[in-house]
Short mmCIF file of C-alpha atoms in Angstrom, two decimals:
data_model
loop_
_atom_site.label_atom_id
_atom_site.label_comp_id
_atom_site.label_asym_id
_atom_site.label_seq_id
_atom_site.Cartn_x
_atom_site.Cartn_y
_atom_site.Cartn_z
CA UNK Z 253 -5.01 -12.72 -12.32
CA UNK Z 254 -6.97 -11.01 -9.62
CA UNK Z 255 -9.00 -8.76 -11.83
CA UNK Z 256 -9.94 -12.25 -14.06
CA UNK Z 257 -10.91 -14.28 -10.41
CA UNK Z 258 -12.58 -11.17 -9.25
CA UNK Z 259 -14.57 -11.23 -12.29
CA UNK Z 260 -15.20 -14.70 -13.45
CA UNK Z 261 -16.68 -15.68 -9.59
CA UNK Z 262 -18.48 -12.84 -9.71
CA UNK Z 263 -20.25 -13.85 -12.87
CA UNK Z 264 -20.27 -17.48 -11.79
CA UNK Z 265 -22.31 -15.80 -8.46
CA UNK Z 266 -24.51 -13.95 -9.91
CA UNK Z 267 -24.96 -16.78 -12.49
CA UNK Z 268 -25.81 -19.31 -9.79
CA UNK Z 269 -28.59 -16.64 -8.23
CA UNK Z 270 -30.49 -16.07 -11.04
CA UNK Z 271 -30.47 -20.16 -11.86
CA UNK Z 272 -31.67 -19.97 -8.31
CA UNK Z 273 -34.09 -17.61 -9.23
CA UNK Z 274 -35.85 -19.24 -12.01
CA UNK Z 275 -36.58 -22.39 -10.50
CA UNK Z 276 -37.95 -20.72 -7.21
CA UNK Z 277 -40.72 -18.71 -9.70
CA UNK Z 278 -42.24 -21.81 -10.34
CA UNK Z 279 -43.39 -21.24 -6.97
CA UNK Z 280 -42.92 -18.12 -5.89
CA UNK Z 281 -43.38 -16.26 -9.44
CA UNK Z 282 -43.11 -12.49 -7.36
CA UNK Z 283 -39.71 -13.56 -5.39
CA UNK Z 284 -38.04 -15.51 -8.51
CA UNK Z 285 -38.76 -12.59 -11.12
CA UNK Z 286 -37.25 -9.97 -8.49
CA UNK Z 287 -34.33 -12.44 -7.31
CA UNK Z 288 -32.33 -10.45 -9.98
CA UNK Z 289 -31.88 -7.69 -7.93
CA UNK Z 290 -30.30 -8.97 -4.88
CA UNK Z 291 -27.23 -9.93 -6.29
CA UNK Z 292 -24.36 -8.07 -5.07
CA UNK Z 293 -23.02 -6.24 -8.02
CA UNK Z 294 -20.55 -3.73 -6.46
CA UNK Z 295 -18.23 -6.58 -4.83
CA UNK Z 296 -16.05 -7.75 -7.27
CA UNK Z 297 -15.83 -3.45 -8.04
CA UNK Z 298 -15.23 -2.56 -4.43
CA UNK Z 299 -12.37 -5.60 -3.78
CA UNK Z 300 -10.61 -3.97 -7.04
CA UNK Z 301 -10.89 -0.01 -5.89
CA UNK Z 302 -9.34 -1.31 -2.01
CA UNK Z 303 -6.33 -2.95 -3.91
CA UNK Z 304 -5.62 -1.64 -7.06
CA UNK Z 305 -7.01 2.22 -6.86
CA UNK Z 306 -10.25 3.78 -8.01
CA UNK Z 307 -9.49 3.66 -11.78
CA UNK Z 308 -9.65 0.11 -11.43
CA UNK Z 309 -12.60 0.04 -9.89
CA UNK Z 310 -14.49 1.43 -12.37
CA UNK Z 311 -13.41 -0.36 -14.63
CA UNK Z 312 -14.21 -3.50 -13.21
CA UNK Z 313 -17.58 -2.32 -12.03
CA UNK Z 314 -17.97 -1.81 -16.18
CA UNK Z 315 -16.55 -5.25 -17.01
CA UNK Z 316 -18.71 -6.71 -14.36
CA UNK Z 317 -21.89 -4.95 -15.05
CA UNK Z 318 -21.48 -5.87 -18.76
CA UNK Z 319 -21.19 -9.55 -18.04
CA UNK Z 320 -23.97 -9.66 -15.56
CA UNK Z 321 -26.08 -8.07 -18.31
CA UNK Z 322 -25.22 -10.69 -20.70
CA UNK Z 323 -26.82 -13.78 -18.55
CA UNK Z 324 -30.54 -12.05 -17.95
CA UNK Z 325 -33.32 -11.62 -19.74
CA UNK Z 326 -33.56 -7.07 -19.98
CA UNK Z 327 -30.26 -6.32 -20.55
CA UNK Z 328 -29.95 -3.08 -20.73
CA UNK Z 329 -32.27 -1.31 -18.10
CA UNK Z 330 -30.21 -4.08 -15.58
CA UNK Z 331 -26.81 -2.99 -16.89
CA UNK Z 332 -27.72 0.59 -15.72
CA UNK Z 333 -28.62 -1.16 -12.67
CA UNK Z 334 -25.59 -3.03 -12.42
CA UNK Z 335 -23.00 -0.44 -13.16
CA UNK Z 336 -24.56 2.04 -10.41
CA UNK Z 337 -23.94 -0.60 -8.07
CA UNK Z 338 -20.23 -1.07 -8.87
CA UNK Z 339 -19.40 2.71 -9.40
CA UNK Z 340 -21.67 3.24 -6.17
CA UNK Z 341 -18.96 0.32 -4.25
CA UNK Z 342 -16.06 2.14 -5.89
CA UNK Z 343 -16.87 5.57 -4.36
CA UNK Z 344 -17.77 4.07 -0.78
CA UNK Z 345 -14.26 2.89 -0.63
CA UNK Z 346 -12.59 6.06 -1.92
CA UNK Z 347 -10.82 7.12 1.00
CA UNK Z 348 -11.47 3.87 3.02
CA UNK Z 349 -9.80 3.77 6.25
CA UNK Z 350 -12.41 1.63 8.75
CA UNK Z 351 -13.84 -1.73 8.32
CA UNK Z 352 -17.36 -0.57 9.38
CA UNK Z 353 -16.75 1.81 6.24
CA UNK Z 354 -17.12 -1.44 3.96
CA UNK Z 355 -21.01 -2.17 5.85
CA UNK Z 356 -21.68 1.97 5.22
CA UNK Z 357 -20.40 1.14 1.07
CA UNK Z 358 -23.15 -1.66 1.30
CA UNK Z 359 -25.84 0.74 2.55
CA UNK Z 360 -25.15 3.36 0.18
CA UNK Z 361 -25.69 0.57 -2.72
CA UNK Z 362 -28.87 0.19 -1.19
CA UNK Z 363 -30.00 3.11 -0.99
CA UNK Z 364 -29.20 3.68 -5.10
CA UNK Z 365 -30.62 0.00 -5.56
CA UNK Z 366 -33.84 0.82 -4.03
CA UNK Z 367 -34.11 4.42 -5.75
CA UNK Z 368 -33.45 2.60 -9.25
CA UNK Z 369 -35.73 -0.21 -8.54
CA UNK Z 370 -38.53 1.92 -7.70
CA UNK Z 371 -37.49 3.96 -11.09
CA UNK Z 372 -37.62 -0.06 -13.07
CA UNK Z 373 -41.64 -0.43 -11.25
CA UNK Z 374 -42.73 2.77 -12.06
CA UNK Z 375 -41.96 2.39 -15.79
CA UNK Z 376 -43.54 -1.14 -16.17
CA UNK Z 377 -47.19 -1.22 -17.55
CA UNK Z 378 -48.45 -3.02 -14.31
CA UNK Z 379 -47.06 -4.04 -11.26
CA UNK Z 380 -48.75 -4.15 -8.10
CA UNK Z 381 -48.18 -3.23 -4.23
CA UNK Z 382 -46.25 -6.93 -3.45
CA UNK Z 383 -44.48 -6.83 -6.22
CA UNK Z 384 -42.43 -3.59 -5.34
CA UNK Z 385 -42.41 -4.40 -2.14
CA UNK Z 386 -40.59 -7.51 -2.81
CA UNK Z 387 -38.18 -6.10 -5.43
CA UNK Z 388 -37.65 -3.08 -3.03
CA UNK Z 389 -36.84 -5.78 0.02
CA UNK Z 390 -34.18 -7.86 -2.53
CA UNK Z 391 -32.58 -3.82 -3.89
CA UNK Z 392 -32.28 -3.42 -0.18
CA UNK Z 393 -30.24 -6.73 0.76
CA UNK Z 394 -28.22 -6.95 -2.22
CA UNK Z 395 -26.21 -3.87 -1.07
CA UNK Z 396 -26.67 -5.13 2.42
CA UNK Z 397 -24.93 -8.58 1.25
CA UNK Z 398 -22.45 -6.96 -1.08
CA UNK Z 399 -21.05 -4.68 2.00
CA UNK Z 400 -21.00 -8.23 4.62
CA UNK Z 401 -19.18 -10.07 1.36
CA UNK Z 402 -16.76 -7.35 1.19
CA UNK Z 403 -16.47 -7.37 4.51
CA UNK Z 404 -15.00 -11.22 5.24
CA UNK Z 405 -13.32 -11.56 1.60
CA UNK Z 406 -11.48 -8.63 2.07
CA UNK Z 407 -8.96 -10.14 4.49
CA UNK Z 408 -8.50 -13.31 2.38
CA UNK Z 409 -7.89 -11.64 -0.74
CA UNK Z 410 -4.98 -9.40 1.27
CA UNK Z 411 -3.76 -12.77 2.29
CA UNK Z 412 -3.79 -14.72 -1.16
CA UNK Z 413 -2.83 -12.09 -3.32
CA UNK Z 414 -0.09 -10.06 -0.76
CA UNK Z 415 -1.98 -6.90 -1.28
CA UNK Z 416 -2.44 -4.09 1.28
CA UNK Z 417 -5.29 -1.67 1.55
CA UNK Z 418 -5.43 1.41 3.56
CA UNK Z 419 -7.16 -0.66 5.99
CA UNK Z 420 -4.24 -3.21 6.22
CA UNK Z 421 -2.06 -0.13 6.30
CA UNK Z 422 -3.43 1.77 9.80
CA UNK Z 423 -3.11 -2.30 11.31
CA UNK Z 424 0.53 -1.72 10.62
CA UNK Z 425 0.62 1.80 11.75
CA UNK Z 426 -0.04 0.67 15.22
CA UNK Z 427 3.20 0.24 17.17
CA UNK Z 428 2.03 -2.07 19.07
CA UNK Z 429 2.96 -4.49 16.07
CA UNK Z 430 5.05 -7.14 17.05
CA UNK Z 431 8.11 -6.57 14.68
CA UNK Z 432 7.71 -2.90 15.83
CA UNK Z 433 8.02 -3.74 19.69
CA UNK Z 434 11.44 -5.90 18.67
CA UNK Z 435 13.32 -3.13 16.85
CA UNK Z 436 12.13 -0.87 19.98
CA UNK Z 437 13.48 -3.41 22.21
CA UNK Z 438 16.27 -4.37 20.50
CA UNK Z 439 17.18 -1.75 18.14
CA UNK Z 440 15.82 1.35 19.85
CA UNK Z 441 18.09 3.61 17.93
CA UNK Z 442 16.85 2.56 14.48
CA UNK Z 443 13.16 2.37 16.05
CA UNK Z 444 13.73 6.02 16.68
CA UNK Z 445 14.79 6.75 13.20
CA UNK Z 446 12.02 5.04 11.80
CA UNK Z 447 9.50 6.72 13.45
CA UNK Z 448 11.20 10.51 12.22
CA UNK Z 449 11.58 9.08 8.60
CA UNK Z 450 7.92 8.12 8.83
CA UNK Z 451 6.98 11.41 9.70
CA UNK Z 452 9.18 13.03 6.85
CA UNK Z 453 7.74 10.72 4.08
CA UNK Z 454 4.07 11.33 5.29
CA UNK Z 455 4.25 14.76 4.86
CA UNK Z 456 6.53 15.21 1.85
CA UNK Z 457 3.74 12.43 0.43
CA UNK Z 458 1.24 14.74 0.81
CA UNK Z 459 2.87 17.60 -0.51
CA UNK Z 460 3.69 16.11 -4.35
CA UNK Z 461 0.45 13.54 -4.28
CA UNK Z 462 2.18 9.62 -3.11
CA UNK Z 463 -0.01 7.92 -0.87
CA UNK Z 464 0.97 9.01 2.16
CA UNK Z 465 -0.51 6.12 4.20
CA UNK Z 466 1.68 3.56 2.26
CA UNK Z 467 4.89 5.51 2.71
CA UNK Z 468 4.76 5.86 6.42
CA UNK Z 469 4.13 1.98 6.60
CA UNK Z 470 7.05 1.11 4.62
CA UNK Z 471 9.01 3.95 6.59
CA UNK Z 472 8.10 2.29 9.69
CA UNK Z 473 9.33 -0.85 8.38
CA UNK Z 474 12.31 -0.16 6.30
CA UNK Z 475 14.94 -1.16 8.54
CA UNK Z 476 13.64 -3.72 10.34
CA UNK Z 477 16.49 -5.93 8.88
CA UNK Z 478 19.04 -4.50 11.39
CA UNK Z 479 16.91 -6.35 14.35
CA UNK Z 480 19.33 -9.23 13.43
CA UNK Z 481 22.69 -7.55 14.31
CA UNK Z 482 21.55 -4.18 15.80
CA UNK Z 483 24.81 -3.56 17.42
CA UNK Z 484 26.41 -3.28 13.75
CA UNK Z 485 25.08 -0.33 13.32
CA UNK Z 486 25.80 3.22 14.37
CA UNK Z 487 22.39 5.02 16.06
CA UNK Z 488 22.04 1.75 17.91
CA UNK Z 489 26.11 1.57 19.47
CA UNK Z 490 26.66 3.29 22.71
CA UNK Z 491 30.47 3.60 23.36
CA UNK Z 492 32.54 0.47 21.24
CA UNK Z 493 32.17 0.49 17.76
CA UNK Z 494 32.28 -3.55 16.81
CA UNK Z 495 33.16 -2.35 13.11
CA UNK Z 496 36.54 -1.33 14.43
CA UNK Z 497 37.65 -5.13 14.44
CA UNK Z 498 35.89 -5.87 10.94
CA UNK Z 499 37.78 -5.86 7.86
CA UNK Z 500 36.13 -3.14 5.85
CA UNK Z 501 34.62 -5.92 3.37
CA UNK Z 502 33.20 -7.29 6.74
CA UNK Z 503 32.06 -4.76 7.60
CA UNK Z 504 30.00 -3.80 4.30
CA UNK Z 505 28.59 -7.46 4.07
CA UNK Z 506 26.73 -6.91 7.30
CA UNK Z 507 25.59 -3.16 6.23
CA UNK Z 508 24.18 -5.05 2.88
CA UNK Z 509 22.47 -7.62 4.88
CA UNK Z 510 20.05 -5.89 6.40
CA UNK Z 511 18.14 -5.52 3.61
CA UNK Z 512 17.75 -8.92 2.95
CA UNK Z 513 16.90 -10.08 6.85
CA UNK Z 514 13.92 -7.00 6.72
CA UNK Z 515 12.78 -8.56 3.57
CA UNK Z 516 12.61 -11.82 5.20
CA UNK Z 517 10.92 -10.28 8.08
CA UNK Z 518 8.78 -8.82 6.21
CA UNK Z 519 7.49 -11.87 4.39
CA UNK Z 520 7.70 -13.78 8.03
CA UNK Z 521 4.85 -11.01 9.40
CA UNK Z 522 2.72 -10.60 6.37
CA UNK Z 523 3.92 -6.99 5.60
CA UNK Z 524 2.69 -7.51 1.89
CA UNK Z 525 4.41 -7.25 -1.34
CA UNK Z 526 5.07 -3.24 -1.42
CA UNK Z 527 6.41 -3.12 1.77
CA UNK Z 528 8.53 -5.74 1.11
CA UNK Z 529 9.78 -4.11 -2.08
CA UNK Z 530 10.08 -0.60 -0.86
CA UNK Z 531 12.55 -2.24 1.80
CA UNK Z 532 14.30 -4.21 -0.88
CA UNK Z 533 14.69 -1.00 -2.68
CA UNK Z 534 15.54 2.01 0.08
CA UNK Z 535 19.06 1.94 -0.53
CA UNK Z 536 18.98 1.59 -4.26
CA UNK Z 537 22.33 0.44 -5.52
CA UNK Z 538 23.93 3.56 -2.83
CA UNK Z 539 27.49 2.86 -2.70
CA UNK Z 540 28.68 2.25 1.36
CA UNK Z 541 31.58 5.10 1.04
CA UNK Z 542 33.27 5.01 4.20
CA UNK Z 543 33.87 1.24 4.40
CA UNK Z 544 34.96 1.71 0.74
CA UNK Z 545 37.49 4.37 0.79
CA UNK Z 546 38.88 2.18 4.01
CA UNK Z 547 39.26 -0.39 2.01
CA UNK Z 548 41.55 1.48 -0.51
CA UNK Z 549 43.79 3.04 2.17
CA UNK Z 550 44.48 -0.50 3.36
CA UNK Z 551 44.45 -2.39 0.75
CA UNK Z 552 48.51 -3.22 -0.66
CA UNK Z 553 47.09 -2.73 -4.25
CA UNK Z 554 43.73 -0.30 -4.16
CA UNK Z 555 42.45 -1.22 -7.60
CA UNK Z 556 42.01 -4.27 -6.56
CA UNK Z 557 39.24 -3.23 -4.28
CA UNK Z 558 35.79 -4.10 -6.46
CA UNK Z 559 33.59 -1.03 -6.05
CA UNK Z 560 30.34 -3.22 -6.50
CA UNK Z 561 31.14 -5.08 -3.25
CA UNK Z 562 30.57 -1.89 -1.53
CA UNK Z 563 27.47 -1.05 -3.09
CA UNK Z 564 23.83 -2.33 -1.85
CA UNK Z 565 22.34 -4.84 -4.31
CA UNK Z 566 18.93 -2.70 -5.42
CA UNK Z 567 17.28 -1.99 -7.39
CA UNK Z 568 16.72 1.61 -7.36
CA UNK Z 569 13.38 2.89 -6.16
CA UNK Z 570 10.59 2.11 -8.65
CA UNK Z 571 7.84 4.26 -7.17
CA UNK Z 572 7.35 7.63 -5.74
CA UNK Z 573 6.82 5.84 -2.22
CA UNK Z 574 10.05 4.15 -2.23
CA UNK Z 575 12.09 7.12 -3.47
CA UNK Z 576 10.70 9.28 -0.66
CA UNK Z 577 11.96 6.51 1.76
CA UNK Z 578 15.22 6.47 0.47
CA UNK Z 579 15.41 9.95 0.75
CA UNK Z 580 14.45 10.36 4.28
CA UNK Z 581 16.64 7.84 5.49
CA UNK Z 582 18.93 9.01 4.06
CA UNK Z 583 18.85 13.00 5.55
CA UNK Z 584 17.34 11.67 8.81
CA UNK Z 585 20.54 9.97 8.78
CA UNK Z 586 22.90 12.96 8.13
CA UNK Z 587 20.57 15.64 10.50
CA UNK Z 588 21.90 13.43 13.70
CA UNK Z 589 25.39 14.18 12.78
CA UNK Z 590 24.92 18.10 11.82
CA UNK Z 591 27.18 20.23 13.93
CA UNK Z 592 25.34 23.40 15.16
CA UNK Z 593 21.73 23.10 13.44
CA UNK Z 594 20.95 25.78 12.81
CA UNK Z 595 17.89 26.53 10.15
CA UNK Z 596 19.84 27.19 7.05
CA UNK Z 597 22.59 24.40 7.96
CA UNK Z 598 19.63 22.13 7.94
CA UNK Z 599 17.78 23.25 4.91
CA UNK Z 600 21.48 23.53 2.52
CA UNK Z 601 22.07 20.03 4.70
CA UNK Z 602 18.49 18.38 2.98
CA UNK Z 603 19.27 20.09 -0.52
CA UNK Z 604 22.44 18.85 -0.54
CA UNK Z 605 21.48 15.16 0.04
CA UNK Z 606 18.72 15.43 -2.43
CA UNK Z 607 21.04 17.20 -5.20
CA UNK Z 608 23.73 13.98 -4.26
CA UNK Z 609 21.40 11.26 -4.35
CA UNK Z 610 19.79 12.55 -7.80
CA UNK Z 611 23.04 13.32 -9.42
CA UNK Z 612 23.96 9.53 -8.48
CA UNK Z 613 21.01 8.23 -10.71
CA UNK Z 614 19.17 6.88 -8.22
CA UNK Z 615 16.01 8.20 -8.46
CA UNK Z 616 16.40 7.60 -12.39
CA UNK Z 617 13.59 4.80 -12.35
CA UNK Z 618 11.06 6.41 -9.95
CA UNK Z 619 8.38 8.91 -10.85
CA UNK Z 620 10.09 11.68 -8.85
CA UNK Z 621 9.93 15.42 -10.91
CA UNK Z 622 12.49 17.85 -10.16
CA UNK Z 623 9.25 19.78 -8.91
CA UNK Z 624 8.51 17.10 -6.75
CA UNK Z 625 12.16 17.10 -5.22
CA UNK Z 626 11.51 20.67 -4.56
CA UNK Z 627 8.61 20.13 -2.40
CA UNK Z 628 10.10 16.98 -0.83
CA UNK Z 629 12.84 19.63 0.36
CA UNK Z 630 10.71 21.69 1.65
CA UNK Z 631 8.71 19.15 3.72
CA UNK Z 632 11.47 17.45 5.17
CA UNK Z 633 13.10 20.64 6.04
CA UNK Z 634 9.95 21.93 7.81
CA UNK Z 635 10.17 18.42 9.81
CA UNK Z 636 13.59 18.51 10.57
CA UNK Z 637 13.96 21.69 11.84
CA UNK Z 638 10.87 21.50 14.02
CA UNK Z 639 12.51 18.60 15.94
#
């Protein structure tokens, strides 16, 4: 759906413009036959590299070239100029991280617009001085235009379509996010966590190819559920332990919770769609052990006790990103309790987490390789053992 609007307004646009066009060179023959090269080609290919990755781009920036190409009167010499634009939009935003790096994108279209333009003059049988002049001003302000457009639509589209580009991402980097300062203020012990797990998954990110950005956002923000009943759980308890006067099915119901109160907070603040699923998904279907073996010790009859009411709901991790997460929370969480840490107790401490968690299946339905687990080890046990 956001490919199609992307590219039908786009068309519409650049539809409009050149309508626009031919009724102004009834006056102003020179500015009506250049209008054509003002439009702003690369947007719709720029909006679609920030969301959905650089493959998309360029496809797009195809697709749209193609169907601007189709409404004017030299199709193909404009189609070459069309599809520079787009791929020119795509690789401005490669590695986007600023907003001012949307206005640079625009300027680098420009610059290709005006090169090819003076290419388009050069090969006509006449032209004269006003005429390139003109087309050379419109080359010049369609990139100009397409880099302001991307600029204010860029926000919206996050905002319609729940998206998040590495733009969004830093925002939510900063700490000084409100959600952030509540689980410092009220949940200090999990804000600490999240902080080390966010370190973990950015490196270990790195190391097998994830986008690193997106993990630490989502590690940042994976347990922002327990800002609801931070007491409930363990790094946040400092002397009585309120599970001790919980039945252990209690007690499991408010462990399970919290991934359904950070999913509502993360719909609440506008955390976007993968956040909010790499949250959903950081426990998998992990089975809440201690609270479950309790259970059997004092329950009358212990097959009665339902092992799926001690597991968390899932799904399992669907993406590198969210597997990483789990896993970090996961040996974050065990490095706390490690008696004498000591380099190798750490590093057999992260393999053995790992080995458990992938022997339980729950990396099944992620992209993680068993080389990719390797390096993950490695990563996390450089972390760890520097802290």
């Amino acid at each position: 759906i956001f490919v199609a609007a992307l590219l039908l307004a786009s068309t519409l646009m650049n539809k409009g413009l050149l309508v626009l066009g031919d009724n102004v060179s009834r006056t102003l023959p020179l500015v009506g036959h250049n209008l054509v090269y003002v439009l702003p080609l690369g947007l719709a290919a720029i909006l679609a590299a920030m969301f959905l990755g650089l493959e998309t781009g360029v496809g797009v920036a195809c697709l749209g070239a193609t169907f601007a190409a189709l409404v004017v009167d030299k199709p193909f010499p404009l189609f070459i100029y069309f599809v520079i634009a787009g791929l020119m939009g795509v690789w401005g935003v490669k590695s986007c991280r600023r907003r001012s790096a949307l206005i640079q994108t625009g300027l680098i279209i420009s610059l290709a617009n005006m090169v090819l333009v003076a290419t388009f003059k050069l090969l006509e049988f006449r032209f004269t001085g006003n005429d390139q002049l003109i087309a050379e001003a419109f080359a010049l302000g369609g990139g100009v235009l397409t880099g302001i457009l991307a600029l204010g639509l860029a926000p919206i589209m996050e905002s319609l379509f729940s998206y998040s580009s590495n733009i969004r991402l830093l925002e939510l980097l900063n700490l000084d996010q409100p959600v952030l300062r509540d689980l410092m203020i009220l949940a200090p012990g999990t804000y600490h966590h999240s902080l080390v797990v966010g370190q973990m998954v950015e490196a270990a990110a790195e190391a097998i190819g994830a986008n690193s950005m997106m993990s630490k956002a989502a590690a940042y923000y994976h347990d922002i559920g327990k800002i609801k009943k931070p007491l409930y759980f363990v790094e946040n308890q400092a002397g009585e332990n309120k599970h001790e006067k919980l039945a252990p099915s209690m007690s499991a119901l408010i462990l399970i919770s919290h991934v359904k109160d950070g999913v509502e907070l993360a719909r609440k603040h506008k955390l976007g769609e993968t956040i909010e699923a790499i949250i959903r998904q950081h426990h998998g279907t992990n089975l809440i052990s201690f609270f479950y073996h309790k259970a059997k010790s004092q329950a009358a009859n212990p097959e009665q006790v339902k092992i799926d009411d001690y597991r968390y709901p899932g799904p399992r991790p669907q993406t590198k990103e969210a597997g990483l997460v789990l896993l970090a929370d996961q040996v974050e969480a065990a490095s706390k309790v490690l008696t004498d840490p000591t380099p190798a107790r750490v590093q057999g401490m992260v393999q053995k987490i790992i080995n458990s968690v992938f022997a339980d299946g729950q990396l099944d339905e992620c992209e993680l390789t068993l080389k990719d687990l390797h390096l993950i080890a490695k990563s996390f046990y450089k972390i760890l053992n520097g802290i």
